Short mmCIF file of C-alpha atoms in Angstrom, two decimals:
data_model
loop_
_atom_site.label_atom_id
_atom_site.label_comp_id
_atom_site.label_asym_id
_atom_site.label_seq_id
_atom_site.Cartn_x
_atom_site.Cartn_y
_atom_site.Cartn_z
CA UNK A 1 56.79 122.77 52.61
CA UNK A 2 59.52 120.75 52.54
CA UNK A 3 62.45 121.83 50.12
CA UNK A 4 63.03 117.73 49.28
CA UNK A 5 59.11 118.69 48.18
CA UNK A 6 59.56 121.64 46.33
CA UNK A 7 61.44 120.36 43.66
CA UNK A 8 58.06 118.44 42.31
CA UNK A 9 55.77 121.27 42.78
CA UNK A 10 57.93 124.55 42.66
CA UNK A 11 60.98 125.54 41.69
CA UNK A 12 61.55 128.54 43.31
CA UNK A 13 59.87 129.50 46.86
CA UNK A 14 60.07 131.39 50.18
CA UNK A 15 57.59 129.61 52.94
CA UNK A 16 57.53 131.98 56.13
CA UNK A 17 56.77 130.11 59.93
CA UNK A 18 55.38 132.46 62.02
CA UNK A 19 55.39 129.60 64.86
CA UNK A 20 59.30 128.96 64.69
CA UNK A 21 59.71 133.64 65.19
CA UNK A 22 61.55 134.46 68.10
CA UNK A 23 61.84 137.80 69.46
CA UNK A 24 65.51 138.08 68.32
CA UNK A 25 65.03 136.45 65.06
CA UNK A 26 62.80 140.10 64.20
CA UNK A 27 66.12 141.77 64.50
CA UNK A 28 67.38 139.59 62.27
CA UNK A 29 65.25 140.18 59.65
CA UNK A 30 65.87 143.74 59.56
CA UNK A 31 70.06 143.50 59.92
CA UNK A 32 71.17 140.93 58.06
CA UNK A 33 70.42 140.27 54.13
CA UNK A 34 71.32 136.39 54.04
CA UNK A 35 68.23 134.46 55.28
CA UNK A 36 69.66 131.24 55.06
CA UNK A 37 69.78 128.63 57.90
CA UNK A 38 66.86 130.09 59.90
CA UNK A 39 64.00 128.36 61.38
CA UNK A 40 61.29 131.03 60.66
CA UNK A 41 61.74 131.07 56.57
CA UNK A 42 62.12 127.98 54.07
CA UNK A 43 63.12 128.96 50.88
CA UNK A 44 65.13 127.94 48.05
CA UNK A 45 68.66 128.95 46.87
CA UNK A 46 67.98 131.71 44.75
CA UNK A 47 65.66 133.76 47.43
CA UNK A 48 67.98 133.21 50.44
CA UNK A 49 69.52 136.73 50.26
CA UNK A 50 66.87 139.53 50.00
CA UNK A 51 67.19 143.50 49.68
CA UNK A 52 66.43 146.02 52.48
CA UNK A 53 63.19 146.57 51.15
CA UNK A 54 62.34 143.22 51.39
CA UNK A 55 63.47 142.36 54.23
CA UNK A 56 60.71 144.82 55.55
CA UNK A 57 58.18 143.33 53.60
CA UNK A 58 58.81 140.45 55.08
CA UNK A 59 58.99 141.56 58.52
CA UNK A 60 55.84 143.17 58.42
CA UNK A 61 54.22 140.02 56.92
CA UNK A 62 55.51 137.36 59.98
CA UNK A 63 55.26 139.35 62.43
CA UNK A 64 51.74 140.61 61.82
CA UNK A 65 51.29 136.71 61.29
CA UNK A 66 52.67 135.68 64.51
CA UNK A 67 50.13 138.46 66.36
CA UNK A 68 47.03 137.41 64.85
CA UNK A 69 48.35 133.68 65.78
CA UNK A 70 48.47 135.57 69.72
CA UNK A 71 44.99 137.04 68.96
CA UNK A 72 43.01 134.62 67.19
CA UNK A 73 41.69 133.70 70.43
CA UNK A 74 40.39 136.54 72.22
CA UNK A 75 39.47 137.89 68.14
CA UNK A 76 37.37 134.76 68.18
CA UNK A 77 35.69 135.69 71.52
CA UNK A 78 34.94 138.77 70.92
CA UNK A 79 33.63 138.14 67.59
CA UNK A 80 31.25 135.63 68.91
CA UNK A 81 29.99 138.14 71.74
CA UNK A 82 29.65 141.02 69.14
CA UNK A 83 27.47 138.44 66.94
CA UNK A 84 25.55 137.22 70.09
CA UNK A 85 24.72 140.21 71.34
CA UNK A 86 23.60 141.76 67.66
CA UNK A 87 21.49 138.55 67.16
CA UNK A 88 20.03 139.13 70.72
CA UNK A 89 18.63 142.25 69.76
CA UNK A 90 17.17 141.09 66.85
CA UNK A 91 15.46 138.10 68.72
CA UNK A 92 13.86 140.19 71.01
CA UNK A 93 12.64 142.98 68.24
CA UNK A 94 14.72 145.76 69.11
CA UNK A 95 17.20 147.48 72.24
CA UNK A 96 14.52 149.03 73.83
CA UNK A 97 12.20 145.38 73.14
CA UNK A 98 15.38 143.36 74.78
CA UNK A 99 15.19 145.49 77.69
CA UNK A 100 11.42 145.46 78.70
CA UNK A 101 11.27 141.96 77.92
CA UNK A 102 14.35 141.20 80.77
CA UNK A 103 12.46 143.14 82.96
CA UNK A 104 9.61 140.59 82.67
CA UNK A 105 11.67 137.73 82.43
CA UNK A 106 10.91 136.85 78.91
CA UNK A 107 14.39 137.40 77.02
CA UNK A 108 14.64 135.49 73.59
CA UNK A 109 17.61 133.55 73.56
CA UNK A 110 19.24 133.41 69.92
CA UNK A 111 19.97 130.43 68.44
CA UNK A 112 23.44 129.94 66.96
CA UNK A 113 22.66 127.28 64.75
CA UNK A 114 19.32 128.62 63.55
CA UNK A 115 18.37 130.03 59.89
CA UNK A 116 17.87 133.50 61.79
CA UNK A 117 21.00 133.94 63.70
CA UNK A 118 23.36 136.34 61.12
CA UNK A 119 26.66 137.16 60.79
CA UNK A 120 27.90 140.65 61.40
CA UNK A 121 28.38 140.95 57.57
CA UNK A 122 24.37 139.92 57.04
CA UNK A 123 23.61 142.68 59.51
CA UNK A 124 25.27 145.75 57.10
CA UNK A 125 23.08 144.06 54.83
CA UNK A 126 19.93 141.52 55.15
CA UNK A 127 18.87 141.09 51.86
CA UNK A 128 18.19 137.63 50.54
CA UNK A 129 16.07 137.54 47.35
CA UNK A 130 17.50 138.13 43.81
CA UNK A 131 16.84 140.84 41.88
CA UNK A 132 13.27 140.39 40.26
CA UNK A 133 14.33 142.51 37.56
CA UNK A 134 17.14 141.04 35.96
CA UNK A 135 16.57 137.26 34.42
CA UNK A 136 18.71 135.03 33.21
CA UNK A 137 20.17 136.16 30.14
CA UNK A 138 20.48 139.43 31.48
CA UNK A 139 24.29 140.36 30.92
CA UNK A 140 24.41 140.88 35.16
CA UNK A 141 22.59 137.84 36.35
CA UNK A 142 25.26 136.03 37.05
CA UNK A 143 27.48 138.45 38.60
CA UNK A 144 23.89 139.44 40.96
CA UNK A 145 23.85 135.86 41.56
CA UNK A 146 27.36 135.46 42.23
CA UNK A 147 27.60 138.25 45.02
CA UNK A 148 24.88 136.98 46.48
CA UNK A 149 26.23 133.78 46.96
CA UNK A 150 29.92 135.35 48.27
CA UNK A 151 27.66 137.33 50.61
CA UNK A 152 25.45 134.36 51.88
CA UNK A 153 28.54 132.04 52.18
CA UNK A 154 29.29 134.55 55.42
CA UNK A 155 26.33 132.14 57.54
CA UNK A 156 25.60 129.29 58.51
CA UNK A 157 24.14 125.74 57.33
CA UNK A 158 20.53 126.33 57.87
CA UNK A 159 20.72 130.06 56.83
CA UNK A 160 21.94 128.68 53.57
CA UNK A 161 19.29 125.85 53.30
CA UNK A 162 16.38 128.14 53.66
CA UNK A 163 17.58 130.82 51.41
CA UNK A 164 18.94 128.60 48.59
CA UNK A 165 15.36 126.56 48.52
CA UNK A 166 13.16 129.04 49.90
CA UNK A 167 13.90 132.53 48.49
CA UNK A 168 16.39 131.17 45.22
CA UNK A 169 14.52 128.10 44.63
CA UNK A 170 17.40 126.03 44.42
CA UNK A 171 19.10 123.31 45.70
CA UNK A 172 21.76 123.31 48.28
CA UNK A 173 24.18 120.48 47.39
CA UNK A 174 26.61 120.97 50.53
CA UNK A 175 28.27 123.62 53.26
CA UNK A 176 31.70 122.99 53.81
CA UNK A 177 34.52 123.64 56.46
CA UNK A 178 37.57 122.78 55.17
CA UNK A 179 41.07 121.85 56.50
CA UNK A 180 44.50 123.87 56.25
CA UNK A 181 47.63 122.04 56.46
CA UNK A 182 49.68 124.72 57.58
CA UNK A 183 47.05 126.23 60.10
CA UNK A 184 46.62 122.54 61.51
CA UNK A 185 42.85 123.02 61.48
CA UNK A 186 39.75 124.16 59.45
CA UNK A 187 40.10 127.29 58.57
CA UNK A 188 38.41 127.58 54.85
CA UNK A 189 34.48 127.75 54.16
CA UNK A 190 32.64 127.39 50.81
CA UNK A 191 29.23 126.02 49.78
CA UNK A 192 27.74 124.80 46.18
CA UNK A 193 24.17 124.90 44.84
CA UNK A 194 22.61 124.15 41.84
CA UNK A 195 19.75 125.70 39.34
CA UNK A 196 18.24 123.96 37.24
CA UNK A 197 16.14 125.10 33.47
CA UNK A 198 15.05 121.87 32.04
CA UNK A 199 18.11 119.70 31.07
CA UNK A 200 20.47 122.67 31.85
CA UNK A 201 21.90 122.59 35.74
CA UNK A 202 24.46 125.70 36.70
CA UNK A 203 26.52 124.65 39.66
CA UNK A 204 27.68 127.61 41.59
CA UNK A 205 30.93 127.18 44.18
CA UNK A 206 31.38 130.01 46.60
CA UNK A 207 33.97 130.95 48.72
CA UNK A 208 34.06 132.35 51.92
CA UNK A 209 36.12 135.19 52.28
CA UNK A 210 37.57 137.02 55.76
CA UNK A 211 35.31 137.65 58.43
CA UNK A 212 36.04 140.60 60.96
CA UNK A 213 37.02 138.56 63.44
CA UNK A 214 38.96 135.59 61.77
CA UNK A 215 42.47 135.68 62.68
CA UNK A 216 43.06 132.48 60.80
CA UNK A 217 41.55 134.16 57.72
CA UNK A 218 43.42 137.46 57.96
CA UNK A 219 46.77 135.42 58.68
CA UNK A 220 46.13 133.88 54.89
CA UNK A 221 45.83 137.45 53.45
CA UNK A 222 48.83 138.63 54.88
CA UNK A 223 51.05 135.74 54.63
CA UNK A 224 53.34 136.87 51.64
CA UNK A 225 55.01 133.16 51.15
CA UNK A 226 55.03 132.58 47.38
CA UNK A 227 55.68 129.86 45.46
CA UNK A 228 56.98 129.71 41.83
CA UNK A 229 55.12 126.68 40.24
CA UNK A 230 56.52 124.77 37.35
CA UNK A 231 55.70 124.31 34.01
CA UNK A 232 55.33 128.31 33.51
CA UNK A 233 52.82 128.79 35.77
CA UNK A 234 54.40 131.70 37.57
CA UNK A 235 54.93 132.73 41.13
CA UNK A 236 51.91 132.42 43.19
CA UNK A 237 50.77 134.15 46.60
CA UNK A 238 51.47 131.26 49.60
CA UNK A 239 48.82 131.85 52.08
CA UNK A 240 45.99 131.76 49.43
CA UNK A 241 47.59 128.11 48.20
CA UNK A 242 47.69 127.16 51.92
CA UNK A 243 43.86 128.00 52.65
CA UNK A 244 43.57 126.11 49.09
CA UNK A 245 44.83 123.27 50.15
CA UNK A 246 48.69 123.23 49.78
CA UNK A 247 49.96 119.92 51.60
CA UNK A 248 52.96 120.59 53.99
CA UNK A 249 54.62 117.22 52.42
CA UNK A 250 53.50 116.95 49.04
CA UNK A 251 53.24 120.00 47.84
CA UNK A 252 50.37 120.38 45.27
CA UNK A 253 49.62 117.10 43.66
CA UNK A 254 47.17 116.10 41.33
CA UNK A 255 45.61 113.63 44.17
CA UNK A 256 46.06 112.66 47.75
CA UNK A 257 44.33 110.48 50.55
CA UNK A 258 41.09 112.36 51.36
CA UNK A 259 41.17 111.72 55.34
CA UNK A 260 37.14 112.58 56.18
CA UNK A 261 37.64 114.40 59.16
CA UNK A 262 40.00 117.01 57.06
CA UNK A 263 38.60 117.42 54.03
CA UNK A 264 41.07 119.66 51.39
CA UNK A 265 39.02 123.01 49.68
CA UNK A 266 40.60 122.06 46.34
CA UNK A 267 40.22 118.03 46.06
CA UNK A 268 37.04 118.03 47.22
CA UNK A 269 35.41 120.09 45.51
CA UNK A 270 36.54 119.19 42.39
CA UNK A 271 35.72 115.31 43.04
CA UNK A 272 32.53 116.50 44.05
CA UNK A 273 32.30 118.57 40.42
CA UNK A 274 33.82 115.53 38.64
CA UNK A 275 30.66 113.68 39.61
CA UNK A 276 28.07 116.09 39.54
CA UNK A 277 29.13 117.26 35.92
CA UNK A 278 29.84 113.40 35.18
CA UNK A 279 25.83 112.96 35.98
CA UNK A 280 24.27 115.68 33.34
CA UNK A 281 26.51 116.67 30.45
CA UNK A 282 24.55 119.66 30.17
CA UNK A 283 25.48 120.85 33.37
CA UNK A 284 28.11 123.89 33.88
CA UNK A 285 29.54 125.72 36.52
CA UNK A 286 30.64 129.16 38.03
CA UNK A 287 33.25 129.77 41.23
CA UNK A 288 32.50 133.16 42.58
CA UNK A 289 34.23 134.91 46.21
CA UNK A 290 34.28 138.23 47.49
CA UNK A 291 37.96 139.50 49.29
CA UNK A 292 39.86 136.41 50.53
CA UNK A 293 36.64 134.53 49.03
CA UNK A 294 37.59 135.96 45.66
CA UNK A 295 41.17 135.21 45.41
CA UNK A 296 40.13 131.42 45.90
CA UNK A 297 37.85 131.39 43.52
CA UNK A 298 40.27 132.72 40.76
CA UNK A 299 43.05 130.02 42.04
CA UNK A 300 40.22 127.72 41.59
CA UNK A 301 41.09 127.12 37.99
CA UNK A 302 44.40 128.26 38.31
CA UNK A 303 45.22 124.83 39.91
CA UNK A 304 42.71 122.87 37.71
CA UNK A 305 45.09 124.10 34.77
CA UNK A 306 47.67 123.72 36.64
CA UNK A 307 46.62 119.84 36.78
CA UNK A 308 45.76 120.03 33.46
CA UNK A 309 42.12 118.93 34.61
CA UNK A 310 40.66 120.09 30.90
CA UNK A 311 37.30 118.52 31.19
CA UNK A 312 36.38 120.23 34.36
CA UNK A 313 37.91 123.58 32.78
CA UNK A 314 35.77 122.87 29.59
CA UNK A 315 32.68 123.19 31.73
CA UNK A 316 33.47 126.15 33.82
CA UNK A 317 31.35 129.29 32.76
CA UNK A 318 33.10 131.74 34.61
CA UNK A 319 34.82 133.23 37.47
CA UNK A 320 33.09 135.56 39.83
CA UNK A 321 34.98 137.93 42.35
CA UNK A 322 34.67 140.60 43.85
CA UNK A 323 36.95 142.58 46.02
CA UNK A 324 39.78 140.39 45.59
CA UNK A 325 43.27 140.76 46.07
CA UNK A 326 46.03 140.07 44.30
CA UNK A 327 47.18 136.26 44.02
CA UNK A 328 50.40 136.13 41.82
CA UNK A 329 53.35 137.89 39.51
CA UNK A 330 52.99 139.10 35.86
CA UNK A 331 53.91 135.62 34.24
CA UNK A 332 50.87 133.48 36.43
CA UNK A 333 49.11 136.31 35.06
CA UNK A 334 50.00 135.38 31.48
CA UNK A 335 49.63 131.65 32.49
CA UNK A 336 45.83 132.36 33.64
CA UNK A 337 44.72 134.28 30.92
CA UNK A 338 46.31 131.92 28.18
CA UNK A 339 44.08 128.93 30.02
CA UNK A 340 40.89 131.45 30.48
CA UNK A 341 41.03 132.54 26.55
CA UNK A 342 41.89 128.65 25.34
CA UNK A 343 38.51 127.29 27.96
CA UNK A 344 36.15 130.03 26.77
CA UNK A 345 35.96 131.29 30.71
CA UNK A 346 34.34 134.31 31.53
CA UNK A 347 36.34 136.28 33.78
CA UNK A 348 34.81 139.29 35.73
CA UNK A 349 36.63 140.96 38.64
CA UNK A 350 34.85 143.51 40.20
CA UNK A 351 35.90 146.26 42.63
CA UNK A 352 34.16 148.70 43.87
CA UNK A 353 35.69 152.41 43.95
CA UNK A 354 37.86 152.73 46.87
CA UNK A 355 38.01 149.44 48.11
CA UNK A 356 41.62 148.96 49.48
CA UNK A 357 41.49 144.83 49.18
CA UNK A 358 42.19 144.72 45.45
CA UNK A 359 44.82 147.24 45.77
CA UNK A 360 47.08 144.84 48.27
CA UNK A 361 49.62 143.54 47.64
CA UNK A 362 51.10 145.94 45.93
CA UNK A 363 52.17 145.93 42.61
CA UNK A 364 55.68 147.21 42.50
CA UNK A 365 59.39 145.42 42.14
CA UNK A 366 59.46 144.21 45.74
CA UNK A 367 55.98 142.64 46.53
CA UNK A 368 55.66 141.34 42.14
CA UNK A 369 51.72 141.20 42.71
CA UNK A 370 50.37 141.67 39.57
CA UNK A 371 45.95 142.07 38.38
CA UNK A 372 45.75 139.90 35.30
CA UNK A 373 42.38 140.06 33.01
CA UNK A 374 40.05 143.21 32.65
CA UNK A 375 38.35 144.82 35.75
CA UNK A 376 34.81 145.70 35.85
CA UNK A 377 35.52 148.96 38.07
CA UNK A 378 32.59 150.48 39.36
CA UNK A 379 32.38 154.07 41.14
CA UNK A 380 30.29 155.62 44.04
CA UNK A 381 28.10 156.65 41.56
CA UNK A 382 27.17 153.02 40.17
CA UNK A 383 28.52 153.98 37.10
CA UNK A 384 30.85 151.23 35.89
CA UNK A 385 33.64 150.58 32.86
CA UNK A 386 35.89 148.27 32.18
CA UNK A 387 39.49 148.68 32.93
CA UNK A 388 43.12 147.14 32.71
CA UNK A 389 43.66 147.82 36.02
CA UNK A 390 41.56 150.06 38.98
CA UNK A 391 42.72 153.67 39.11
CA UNK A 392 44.96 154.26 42.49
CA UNK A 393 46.23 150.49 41.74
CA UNK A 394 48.31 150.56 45.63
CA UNK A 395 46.26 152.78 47.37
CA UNK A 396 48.06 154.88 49.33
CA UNK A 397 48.88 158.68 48.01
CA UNK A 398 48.95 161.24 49.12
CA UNK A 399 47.37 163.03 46.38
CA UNK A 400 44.11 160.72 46.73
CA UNK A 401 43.70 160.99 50.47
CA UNK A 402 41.55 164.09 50.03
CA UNK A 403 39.38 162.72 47.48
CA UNK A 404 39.17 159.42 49.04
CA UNK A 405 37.80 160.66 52.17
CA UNK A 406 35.75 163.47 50.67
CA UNK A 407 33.95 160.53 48.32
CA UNK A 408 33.72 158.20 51.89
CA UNK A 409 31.79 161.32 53.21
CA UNK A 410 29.87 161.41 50.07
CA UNK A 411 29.15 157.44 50.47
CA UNK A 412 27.95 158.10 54.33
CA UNK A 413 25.63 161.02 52.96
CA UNK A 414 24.08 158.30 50.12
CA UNK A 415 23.03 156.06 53.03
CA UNK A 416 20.28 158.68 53.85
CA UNK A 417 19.19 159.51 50.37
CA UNK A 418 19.25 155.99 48.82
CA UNK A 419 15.90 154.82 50.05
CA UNK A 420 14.47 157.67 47.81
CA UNK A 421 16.29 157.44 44.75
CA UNK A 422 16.61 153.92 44.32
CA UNK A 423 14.17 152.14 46.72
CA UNK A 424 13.01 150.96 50.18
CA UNK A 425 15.20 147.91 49.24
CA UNK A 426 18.49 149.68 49.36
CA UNK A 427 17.93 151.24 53.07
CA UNK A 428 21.14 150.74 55.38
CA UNK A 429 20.67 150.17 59.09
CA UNK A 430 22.62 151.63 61.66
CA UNK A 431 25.37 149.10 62.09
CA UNK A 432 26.08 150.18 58.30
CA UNK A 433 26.32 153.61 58.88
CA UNK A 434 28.78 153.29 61.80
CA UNK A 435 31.04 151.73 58.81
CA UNK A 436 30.70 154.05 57.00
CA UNK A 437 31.82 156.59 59.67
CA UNK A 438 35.16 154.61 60.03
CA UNK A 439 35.55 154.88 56.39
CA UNK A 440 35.34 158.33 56.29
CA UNK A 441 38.42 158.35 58.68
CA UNK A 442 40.22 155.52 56.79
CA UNK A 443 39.06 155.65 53.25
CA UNK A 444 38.85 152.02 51.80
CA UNK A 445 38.02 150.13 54.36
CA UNK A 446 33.99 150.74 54.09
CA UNK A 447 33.69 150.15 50.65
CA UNK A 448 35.15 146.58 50.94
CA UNK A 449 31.53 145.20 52.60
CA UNK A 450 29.68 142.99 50.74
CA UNK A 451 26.28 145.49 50.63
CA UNK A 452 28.88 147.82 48.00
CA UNK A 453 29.23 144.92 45.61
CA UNK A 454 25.37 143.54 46.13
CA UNK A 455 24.39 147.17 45.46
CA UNK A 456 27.11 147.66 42.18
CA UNK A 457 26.09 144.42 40.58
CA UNK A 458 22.37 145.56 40.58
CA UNK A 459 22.47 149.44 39.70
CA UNK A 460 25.35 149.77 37.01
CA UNK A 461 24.39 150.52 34.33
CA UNK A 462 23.29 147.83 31.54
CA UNK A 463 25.29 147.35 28.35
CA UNK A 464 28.90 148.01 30.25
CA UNK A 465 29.20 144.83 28.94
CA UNK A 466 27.76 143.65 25.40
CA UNK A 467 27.49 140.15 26.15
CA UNK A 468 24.59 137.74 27.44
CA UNK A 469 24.97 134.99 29.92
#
């Protein structure tokens, strides 16, 4: 952004440019405290000189930007081989299936575009239907809902159609790719559907959050530009604003010049709300996301408020995440909460146990990532409670490693009994269990999959929360 920009939109900021790095700028970073006058960082007067401990923080945040940028490439390729070959398998019913049928000459050839070709994240877990036994009004039905639809916005278009009609019986109003200004391509998925009871419609928005493979994605989450918006809204994490739909030259406006082959996440989904909600005043909507997915769907609002777009906040139900990092400091925590309480907005943030998402960045003087709102935290066991703030809020201790890994063993031993104690439906395959086997060597990084938080939302307990949808 632009700093003749930034005095509309923020007044404080610090934009990093992973494409201007050179290999003697890193040096530079880590020697000298005055920032100013270099082509890799844009910020404003007051952030030009930065501490030691910053400086590292932002060291490790470009330059592990400018390597995925190297990566995203061969990332990409091997993510669509992994995928292939997975789907591949599947086609032909099985390893030992794919073999005999190449030896007759009758290999299945998977269809990337099909309703059966899945994700890697829809292999660790192929569920599809809702859970019979919890209806709306049911206190979880929306959050069961809501994972499901941060899980199923992992696929593609005609997965989406035929599980939306087929197995939710609802309607699938669109499946989006979405353009990033600062990534010079599309780099931001969501979809929206809509239920319908009588005159009542529910419009759900979800997000999609980082696939294993997306470089692009994973360059968002670790791009630590921030930007301090005015009118008290606080300082706010740059790379989620940026997969948004921050505009290099403008900033954050309250409307710009659609161009159709680029759409922008933010305008056009709320134009498309404007009119859908326009059409049947008894219509409201949710915004759900899980991990990158989830911080979206939070800045969702944060940016209709910030617009001061009251008649689309006045409609929306609640907010939906799970897994989701951290998106801004203590006072755009304040800001969000003020607008959540004042719009009646249910806000449920969900992490599962060990998950090591919601615990970056880290909330300490240097990085000024701050939670806002209570957190449904739920443990290994299923057993939830609501919290200020997940225990082990940054993660890494030493004094947790042993417990961490000890309850990642415990999580790859459940994976065996589950079947019997909670039912057929809650079997994991293999792929799953090779997960889980990584997690047991770095703690946190299993318990981030989507199958934790489709499996949480179901099983904890009822009446963690008094409240009906």
């Amino acid at each position: 952004m632009a700093r003749s920009c930034s005095k509309e939109f923020a007044s404080n900021y610090m934009l990093l440019s992973p494409q201007n790095l050179g290999f003697l700028d890193i040096f530079y970073i880590l020697f000298s405290k005055d920032l100013k006058n270099r082509t890799f960082i844009d910020c404003s007067e007051g952030t030009r000189e930065e501490s030691c401990r910053r400086r590292w923080i932002i060291f490790a945040s470009i330059v592990a930007q400018k390597l995925l940028f190297l990566l995203a490439k061969p990332l990409a390729l091997l993510g669509s081989k992994v995928e292939y070959w997975l789907n591949l398998v599947s086609s032909n019913g099985g390893f030992f299936a794919l073999v005999l049928n190449y030896l007759q000459g009758k290999v299945v050839e998977p269809n990337i575009e099909s309703a059966s070709f899945f994700s890697v994240t829809e292999y660790t877990d192929k569920r599809v239907d809702l859970d019979q036994n919890i209806k709306p009004g049911d206190w979880r039905y929306l959050s069961v809902l809501s994972i499901m639809a941060a899980k199923a916005s992992y696929e593609n278009k005609a997965y989406l159609e035929t599980i939306v009609r087929d197995h939710w019986k609802m309607e699938l109003l669109g499946s989006f790719n979405f353009w990033n200004d600062y990534q010079e391509k599309a780099t931001t998925q969501a979809f929206m559907c809509r239920e319908t009871r009588g005159d009542e419609e529910l419009i759900v928005v979800s997000f999609r959050g980082t696939e294993v493979f997306d470089a692009d994605a994973w360059s968002s989450d670790v791009d630590l530009s921030w930007y301090e918006l005015h009118c008290g809204v606080g300082k706010v994490h740059g790379g989620f604003l940026k997969a948004l739909g921050l505009q290099k030259s403008l900033g954050f406006p309250k409307e710009i010049e659609q161009v159709d082959n680029k759409p922008v996440a933010y305008y056009f989904i709320r134009n498309m709300l404007r009119e859908l909600l326009s059409a049947n005043k008894n219509a409201k909507f949710i915004v759900t996301g899980h991990s990158l997915g989830g911080a979206l769907a939070i800045l969702f609002p944060g940016i209709l408020a910030f617009h001061k777009e009251d008649l689309l906040l006045e409609r929306l139900q609640g907010v939906y995440t799970f897994g989701q990092p951290r998106v801004g400091d203590a006072k755009f925590g304040k800001f969000m909460e003020e607008q959540l309480k004042n719009n009646s907005i249910r806000y449920f943030r969900t992490v599962y146990c060990n998950d090591i998402v919601p615990r970056l960045p880290f909330d300490d003087n240097n990085f000024m990532f701050k939670h806002f709102g209570e957190c449904l935290y739920i443990n290994s066991f299923y057993e939830g409670q609501i919290v200020a703030e997940e225990p082990n809020k940054n993660y890494f201790s030493l004094l947790d490693a042993i417990p961490k890994s000890a309850n990642a063993v415990w999580e790859l031993a459940r994976s065996f009994i589950i079947p019997y104690t909670r039912g057929t439906e809650y079997k994991e395959g293999a792929l799953l269990r090779v997960i889980r086997v990584v997690g047991v060597l770095v703690p946190g990084i299993s318990a981030h999959i989507p199958q934790n938080y489709v499996n949480a939302s179901r099983l904890v307990s009822s009446g963690v929360l008094d409240i009906d949808d």
